[in-house]
mmCIF file of C-alpha atoms in Angstrom:
data_model
loop_
_atom_site.group_PDB
_atom_site.id
_atom_site.type_symbol
_atom_site.label_atom_id
_atom_site.label_comp_id
_atom_site.label_asym_id
_atom_site.label_seq_id
_atom_site.Cartn_x
_atom_site.Cartn_y
_atom_site.Cartn_z
ATOM 1 C CA UNK A 1 -18.058 20.178 28.350
ATOM 2 C CA UNK A 2 -14.825 18.380 29.229
ATOM 3 C CA UNK A 3 -16.902 16.436 31.847
ATOM 4 C CA UNK A 4 -19.501 15.493 29.667
ATOM 5 C CA UNK A 5 -17.101 14.242 26.893
ATOM 6 C CA UNK A 6 -15.253 12.068 29.897
ATOM 7 C CA UNK A 7 -18.565 10.630 30.595
ATOM 8 C CA UNK A 8 -19.519 9.842 27.031
ATOM 9 C CA UNK A 9 -15.888 8.122 27.055
ATOM 10 C CA UNK A 10 -16.440 6.132 30.154
ATOM 11 C CA UNK A 11 -19.885 5.078 28.784
ATOM 12 C CA UNK A 12 -18.466 3.826 25.406
ATOM 13 C CA UNK A 13 -15.446 2.325 27.013
ATOM 14 C CA UNK A 14 -17.663 0.160 29.461
ATOM 15 C CA UNK A 15 -19.977 -1.050 26.620
ATOM 16 C CA UNK A 16 -16.901 -2.038 24.252
ATOM 17 C CA UNK A 17 -15.029 -3.706 27.784
ATOM 18 C CA UNK A 18 -18.305 -5.594 28.136
ATOM 19 C CA UNK A 19 -18.596 -6.751 24.519
ATOM 20 C CA UNK A 20 -14.853 -8.010 24.711
ATOM 21 C CA UNK A 21 -15.466 -9.895 27.829
ATOM 22 C CA UNK A 22 -18.486 -11.492 26.439
ATOM 23 C CA UNK A 23 -16.626 -12.606 23.466
ATOM 24 C CA UNK A 24 -13.582 -14.035 25.074
ATOM 25 C CA UNK A 25 -15.093 -17.296 26.594
ATOM 26 C CA UNK A 26 -15.816 -18.255 23.073
ATOM 27 C CA UNK A 27 -12.418 -18.112 21.741
ATOM 28 C CA UNK A 28 -10.195 -21.079 21.160
ATOM 29 C CA UNK A 29 -7.903 -21.917 23.975
ATOM 30 C CA UNK A 30 -4.552 -20.074 23.805
ATOM 31 C CA UNK A 31 -1.737 -22.554 22.399
ATOM 32 C CA UNK A 32 -4.113 -25.117 21.729
ATOM 33 C CA UNK A 33 -4.504 -27.472 18.820
ATOM 34 C CA UNK A 34 -7.889 -26.364 17.922
ATOM 35 C CA UNK A 35 -7.681 -23.299 15.418
ATOM 36 C CA UNK A 36 -10.992 -23.007 13.956
ATOM 37 C CA UNK A 37 -10.320 -19.757 12.178
ATOM 38 C CA UNK A 38 -7.065 -20.837 10.568
ATOM 39 C CA UNK A 39 -8.735 -24.024 9.140
ATOM 40 C CA UNK A 40 -11.761 -22.154 7.657
ATOM 41 C CA UNK A 41 -9.388 -19.473 6.148
ATOM 42 C CA UNK A 42 -7.401 -22.483 4.298
ATOM 43 C CA UNK A 43 -10.697 -24.164 3.138
ATOM 44 C CA UNK A 44 -12.128 -20.870 1.706
ATOM 45 C CA UNK A 45 -8.877 -20.166 -0.076
ATOM 46 C CA UNK A 46 -8.780 -23.675 -1.720
ATOM 47 C CA UNK A 47 -12.281 -23.469 -2.700
ATOM 48 C CA UNK A 48 -11.491 -20.126 -4.725
ATOM 49 C CA UNK A 49 -8.228 -21.823 -5.843
ATOM 50 C CA UNK A 50 -6.128 -19.052 -4.367
ATOM 51 C CA UNK A 51 -2.861 -20.934 -3.171
ATOM 52 C CA UNK A 52 -1.527 -18.116 -0.924
ATOM 53 C CA UNK A 53 -3.967 -18.136 2.017
ATOM 54 C CA UNK A 54 -2.877 -14.902 3.130
ATOM 55 C CA UNK A 55 -3.597 -13.130 -0.223
ATOM 56 C CA UNK A 56 -7.133 -14.794 -0.041
ATOM 57 C CA UNK A 57 -7.691 -13.442 3.536
ATOM 58 C CA UNK A 58 -6.602 -9.866 2.334
ATOM 59 C CA UNK A 59 -8.197 -9.731 -1.093
ATOM 60 C CA UNK A 60 -11.178 -12.223 -0.744
ATOM 61 C CA UNK A 61 -12.364 -13.119 2.654
ATOM 62 C CA UNK A 62 -11.738 -9.491 4.180
ATOM 63 C CA UNK A 63 -11.564 -7.279 1.222
ATOM 64 C CA UNK A 64 -13.561 -4.625 2.855
ATOM 65 C CA UNK A 65 -10.785 -4.354 5.548
ATOM 66 C CA UNK A 66 -8.024 -4.189 2.767
ATOM 67 C CA UNK A 67 -10.100 -1.259 1.315
ATOM 68 C CA UNK A 68 -9.975 0.523 4.488
ATOM 69 C CA UNK A 69 -5.991 -0.049 4.744
ATOM 70 C CA UNK A 70 -5.706 1.192 1.347
ATOM 71 C CA UNK A 71 -7.630 4.450 1.901
ATOM 72 C CA UNK A 72 -5.663 5.174 5.082
ATOM 73 C CA UNK A 73 -2.365 5.241 3.123
ATOM 74 C CA UNK A 74 -4.215 6.967 0.180
ATOM 75 C CA UNK A 75 -5.318 9.760 3.000
ATOM 76 C CA UNK A 76 -1.908 9.831 4.599
ATOM 77 C CA UNK A 77 -0.014 10.817 1.341
ATOM 78 C CA UNK A 78 -2.683 13.112 0.433
ATOM 79 C CA UNK A 79 -2.199 15.058 3.644
ATOM 80 C CA UNK A 80 1.608 14.881 3.167
ATOM 81 C CA UNK A 81 1.223 16.305 -0.135
ATOM 82 C CA UNK A 82 -1.070 19.073 1.189
ATOM 83 C CA UNK A 83 1.347 20.076 4.120
ATOM 84 C CA UNK A 84 4.723 19.829 1.866
ATOM 85 C CA UNK A 85 3.399 21.425 -1.128
ATOM 86 C CA UNK A 86 5.467 24.396 -2.496
ATOM 87 C CA UNK A 87 4.084 27.653 -0.785
ATOM 88 C CA UNK A 88 3.598 30.779 -3.019
ATOM 89 C CA UNK A 89 6.765 32.774 -3.360
ATOM 90 C CA UNK A 90 8.957 29.890 -2.385
ATOM 91 C CA UNK A 91 11.963 28.624 -4.499
ATOM 92 C CA UNK A 92 13.567 25.326 -4.208
ATOM 93 C CA UNK A 93 17.067 25.493 -5.520
ATOM 94 C CA UNK A 94 18.061 22.399 -7.462
ATOM 95 C CA UNK A 95 20.311 20.014 -5.238
ATOM 96 C CA UNK A 96 23.992 19.881 -6.211
ATOM 97 C CA UNK A 97 24.921 16.359 -7.484
ATOM 98 C CA UNK A 98 26.675 14.500 -4.427
ATOM 99 C CA UNK A 99 29.906 12.655 -5.020
ATOM 100 C CA UNK A 100 29.287 9.012 -4.861
ATOM 101 C CA UNK A 101 31.867 6.160 -5.266
ATOM 102 C CA UNK A 102 32.134 4.718 -8.556
ATOM 103 C CA UNK A 103 31.264 1.085 -7.239
ATOM 104 C CA UNK A 104 28.349 2.325 -5.247
ATOM 105 C CA UNK A 105 27.024 3.990 -8.652
ATOM 106 C CA UNK A 106 27.642 0.855 -10.946
ATOM 107 C CA UNK A 107 26.042 -1.458 -8.223
ATOM 108 C CA UNK A 108 23.017 0.984 -7.984
ATOM 109 C CA UNK A 109 22.250 0.918 -11.639
ATOM 110 C CA UNK A 110 22.800 -2.709 -11.932
ATOM 111 C CA UNK A 111 20.461 -3.750 -9.152
ATOM 112 C CA UNK A 112 17.848 -1.347 -9.981
ATOM 113 C CA UNK A 113 15.934 -3.352 -12.773
ATOM 114 C CA UNK A 114 16.478 -6.440 -10.744
ATOM 115 C CA UNK A 115 14.968 -4.827 -7.955
ATOM 116 C CA UNK A 116 12.149 -3.336 -10.236
ATOM 117 C CA UNK A 117 11.161 -6.621 -11.895
ATOM 118 C CA UNK A 118 11.350 -8.395 -8.279
ATOM 119 C CA UNK A 119 8.721 -5.835 -7.069
ATOM 120 C CA UNK A 120 6.532 -6.579 -10.028
ATOM 121 C CA UNK A 121 7.087 -10.478 -9.492
ATOM 122 C CA UNK A 122 6.161 -9.830 -6.006
ATOM 123 C CA UNK A 123 2.980 -8.154 -7.062
ATOM 124 C CA UNK A 124 1.823 -10.524 -9.757
ATOM 125 C CA UNK A 125 2.398 -13.727 -7.966
ATOM 126 C CA UNK A 126 0.764 -12.547 -4.974
ATOM 127 C CA UNK A 127 -1.950 -15.223 -4.904
ATOM 128 C CA UNK A 128 0.374 -18.059 -5.448
ATOM 129 C CA UNK A 129 3.303 -17.331 -3.165
ATOM 130 C CA UNK A 130 4.242 -14.807 -0.125
ATOM 131 C CA UNK A 131 4.144 -11.188 -1.117
ATOM 132 C CA UNK A 132 1.467 -9.137 -2.760
ATOM 133 C CA UNK A 133 0.692 -5.774 -3.607
ATOM 134 C CA UNK A 134 1.612 -4.224 -0.290
ATOM 135 C CA UNK A 135 5.150 -5.730 -0.270
ATOM 136 C CA UNK A 136 5.585 -5.844 -4.204
ATOM 137 C CA UNK A 137 4.676 -2.113 -4.132
ATOM 138 C CA UNK A 138 7.331 -0.946 -1.822
ATOM 139 C CA UNK A 139 9.896 -2.948 -3.406
ATOM 140 C CA UNK A 140 8.956 -1.362 -6.890
ATOM 141 C CA UNK A 141 9.029 2.232 -5.646
ATOM 142 C CA UNK A 142 11.992 1.580 -3.663
ATOM 143 C CA UNK A 143 13.946 0.360 -6.667
ATOM 144 C CA UNK A 144 13.260 3.334 -8.512
ATOM 145 C CA UNK A 145 14.993 5.376 -6.131
ATOM 146 C CA UNK A 146 18.301 3.679 -6.709
ATOM 147 C CA UNK A 147 18.637 6.373 -9.536
ATOM 148 C CA UNK A 148 19.442 8.706 -6.614
ATOM 149 C CA UNK A 149 22.460 6.715 -5.970
ATOM 150 C CA UNK A 150 23.185 5.450 -9.310
ATOM 151 C CA UNK A 151 22.957 8.617 -11.079
ATOM 152 C CA UNK A 152 21.757 12.067 -9.396
ATOM 153 C CA UNK A 153 18.360 13.734 -8.245
ATOM 154 C CA UNK A 154 18.017 15.077 -11.643
ATOM 155 C CA UNK A 155 17.555 11.676 -13.323
ATOM 156 C CA UNK A 156 15.244 10.493 -10.542
ATOM 157 C CA UNK A 157 12.950 13.293 -11.332
ATOM 158 C CA UNK A 158 12.757 12.652 -14.841
ATOM 159 C CA UNK A 159 12.067 9.205 -14.135
ATOM 160 C CA UNK A 160 9.106 10.007 -11.655
ATOM 161 C CA UNK A 161 6.861 12.808 -13.120
ATOM 162 C CA UNK A 162 4.849 13.275 -10.025
ATOM 163 C CA UNK A 163 1.676 14.212 -11.963
ATOM 164 C CA UNK A 164 1.874 10.726 -13.372
ATOM 165 C CA UNK A 165 2.146 8.938 -10.105
ATOM 166 C CA UNK A 166 -0.505 11.187 -8.200
ATOM 167 C CA UNK A 167 -2.969 10.249 -11.019
ATOM 168 C CA UNK A 168 -1.885 6.460 -10.822
ATOM 169 C CA UNK A 169 -2.437 6.552 -6.941
ATOM 170 C CA UNK A 170 -5.912 8.105 -7.361
ATOM 171 C CA UNK A 171 -6.772 5.549 -10.059
ATOM 172 C CA UNK A 172 -5.551 2.464 -8.227
ATOM 173 C CA UNK A 173 -7.800 3.242 -5.063
ATOM 174 C CA UNK A 174 -10.716 3.668 -7.496
ATOM 175 C CA UNK A 175 -9.967 0.678 -9.502
ATOM 176 C CA UNK A 176 -10.046 -1.284 -6.201
ATOM 177 C CA UNK A 177 -13.527 0.735 -5.544
ATOM 178 C CA UNK A 178 -15.038 -0.419 -8.901
ATOM 179 C CA UNK A 179 -14.246 -3.815 -8.423
ATOM 180 C CA UNK A 180 -16.182 -3.942 -5.419
ATOM 181 C CA UNK A 181 -19.030 -2.052 -6.844
ATOM 182 C CA UNK A 182 -19.243 -4.414 -9.929
ATOM 183 C CA UNK A 183 -20.101 -7.235 -7.507
ATOM 184 C CA UNK A 184 -23.084 -5.230 -6.201
ATOM 185 C CA UNK A 185 -23.988 -4.638 -9.825
ATOM 186 C CA UNK A 186 -23.719 -8.278 -10.519
ATOM 187 C CA UNK A 187 -26.317 -8.866 -7.799
ATOM 188 C CA UNK A 188 -23.918 -10.068 -5.078
ATOM 189 C CA UNK A 189 -22.169 -8.387 -2.466
ATOM 190 C CA UNK A 190 -19.628 -5.736 -2.249
ATOM 191 C CA UNK A 191 -16.253 -6.863 -3.221
ATOM 192 C CA UNK A 192 -17.654 -10.374 -3.492
ATOM 193 C CA UNK A 193 -15.205 -12.852 -5.373
ATOM 194 C CA UNK A 194 -17.907 -14.036 -7.681
ATOM 195 C CA UNK A 195 -17.109 -11.888 -10.876
ATOM 196 C CA UNK A 196 -14.671 -14.098 -12.558
ATOM 197 C CA UNK A 197 -13.686 -17.496 -13.166
ATOM 198 C CA UNK A 198 -11.528 -18.968 -10.619
ATOM 199 C CA UNK A 199 -9.245 -20.497 -12.882
ATOM 200 C CA UNK A 200 -6.914 -23.476 -12.379
ATOM 201 C CA UNK A 201 -5.305 -23.840 -8.980
ATOM 202 C CA UNK A 202 -1.756 -22.491 -8.634
ATOM 203 C CA UNK A 203 -1.525 -20.600 -12.011
ATOM 204 C CA UNK A 204 -1.348 -16.621 -12.349
ATOM 205 C CA UNK A 205 -5.075 -16.674 -13.673
ATOM 206 C CA UNK A 206 -6.248 -18.386 -10.666
ATOM 207 C CA UNK A 207 -8.226 -16.785 -7.514
ATOM 208 C CA UNK A 208 -10.833 -14.918 -9.272
ATOM 209 C CA UNK A 209 -10.809 -11.130 -8.704
ATOM 210 C CA UNK A 210 -7.939 -11.535 -5.929
ATOM 211 C CA UNK A 211 -5.083 -11.132 -8.654
ATOM 212 C CA UNK A 212 -7.114 -7.759 -9.808
ATOM 213 C CA UNK A 213 -7.569 -6.427 -6.132
ATOM 214 C CA UNK A 214 -3.910 -7.311 -5.684
ATOM 215 C CA UNK A 215 -2.524 -5.462 -8.788
ATOM 216 C CA UNK A 216 -4.625 -2.404 -7.759
ATOM 217 C CA UNK A 217 -3.151 -2.267 -4.366
ATOM 218 C CA UNK A 218 0.269 -2.999 -5.740
ATOM 219 C CA UNK A 219 -0.048 0.038 -8.057
ATOM 220 C CA UNK A 220 -1.309 2.388 -5.326
ATOM 221 C CA UNK A 221 1.259 1.520 -2.791
ATOM 222 C CA UNK A 222 4.045 1.991 -5.328
ATOM 223 C CA UNK A 223 2.480 5.373 -6.586
ATOM 224 C CA UNK A 224 1.902 6.436 -2.804
ATOM 225 C CA UNK A 225 5.600 5.492 -1.665
ATOM 226 C CA UNK A 226 7.105 7.533 -4.831
ATOM 227 C CA UNK A 227 4.878 10.488 -4.140
ATOM 228 C CA UNK A 228 5.558 10.522 -0.606
ATOM 229 C CA UNK A 229 9.192 10.300 -0.907
ATOM 230 C CA UNK A 230 9.587 12.797 -3.558
ATOM 231 C CA UNK A 231 8.017 15.470 -1.253
ATOM 232 C CA UNK A 232 10.212 14.430 1.516
ATOM 233 C CA UNK A 233 13.370 14.530 -0.651
ATOM 234 C CA UNK A 234 12.293 17.971 -1.725
ATOM 235 C CA UNK A 235 12.159 19.210 1.791
ATOM 236 C CA UNK A 236 15.499 18.024 2.058
ATOM 237 C CA UNK A 237 16.962 20.598 -0.433
ATOM 238 C CA UNK A 238 17.647 24.190 0.314
ATOM 239 C CA UNK A 239 14.626 26.350 0.433
ATOM 240 C CA UNK A 240 15.082 30.189 -0.643
ATOM 241 C CA UNK A 241 12.777 32.929 -0.553
ATOM 242 C CA UNK A 242 12.488 34.736 -3.813
ATOM 243 C CA UNK A 243 13.625 38.480 -3.780
ATOM 244 C CA UNK A 244 10.831 40.929 -3.138
ATOM 245 C CA UNK A 245 8.439 38.070 -1.529
#
């Protein structure tokens, strides 16, 4: 059986290597002045009124690949939730508030709303400027955890009910899929950017479905990071077995 697996791996690897070798001669010269893929990506972005070409590539020209990346994050967080869930008969003692210097607390509480608004801004303006759902989602989720420094773990728990964020994570992934299927129902391709008007270039309403897909990814990333960090923080507190278990 092991030998058969090795043979299958060898045949598959040889076929993949042959395809890669056949494709390499048609690639542009490394370091040259001709960049056909970059030029085409820019033209496609401008044609759909998306000022940020990277956002156009991620959420329009290869939106299907971005769906795969989002699904990988969702599956990874789901796996961590299953593995780190509280077992039956297991009791996690609430952590004792740590002593934090008062300047640190003040700074954390002062920066928290600024960081949160910055994360939302990066998500909302992803089709216009550098950033987007992935980056803004991480910033927004991280900003929420400044409560851990500015107040205590209890305040953080009250600000992030896990059930809400787990539901938001699933809804965000579903929203991405629904936007893709809407294109199919409209008679075009899956995730085709043809459902909405492209709007006015360099405005928030520009880019067609790019802002909506961007927002869905931002919501998914922010919720996923919050859920993931919540379970890891729970693992950091003392775990005690209940008497008689």
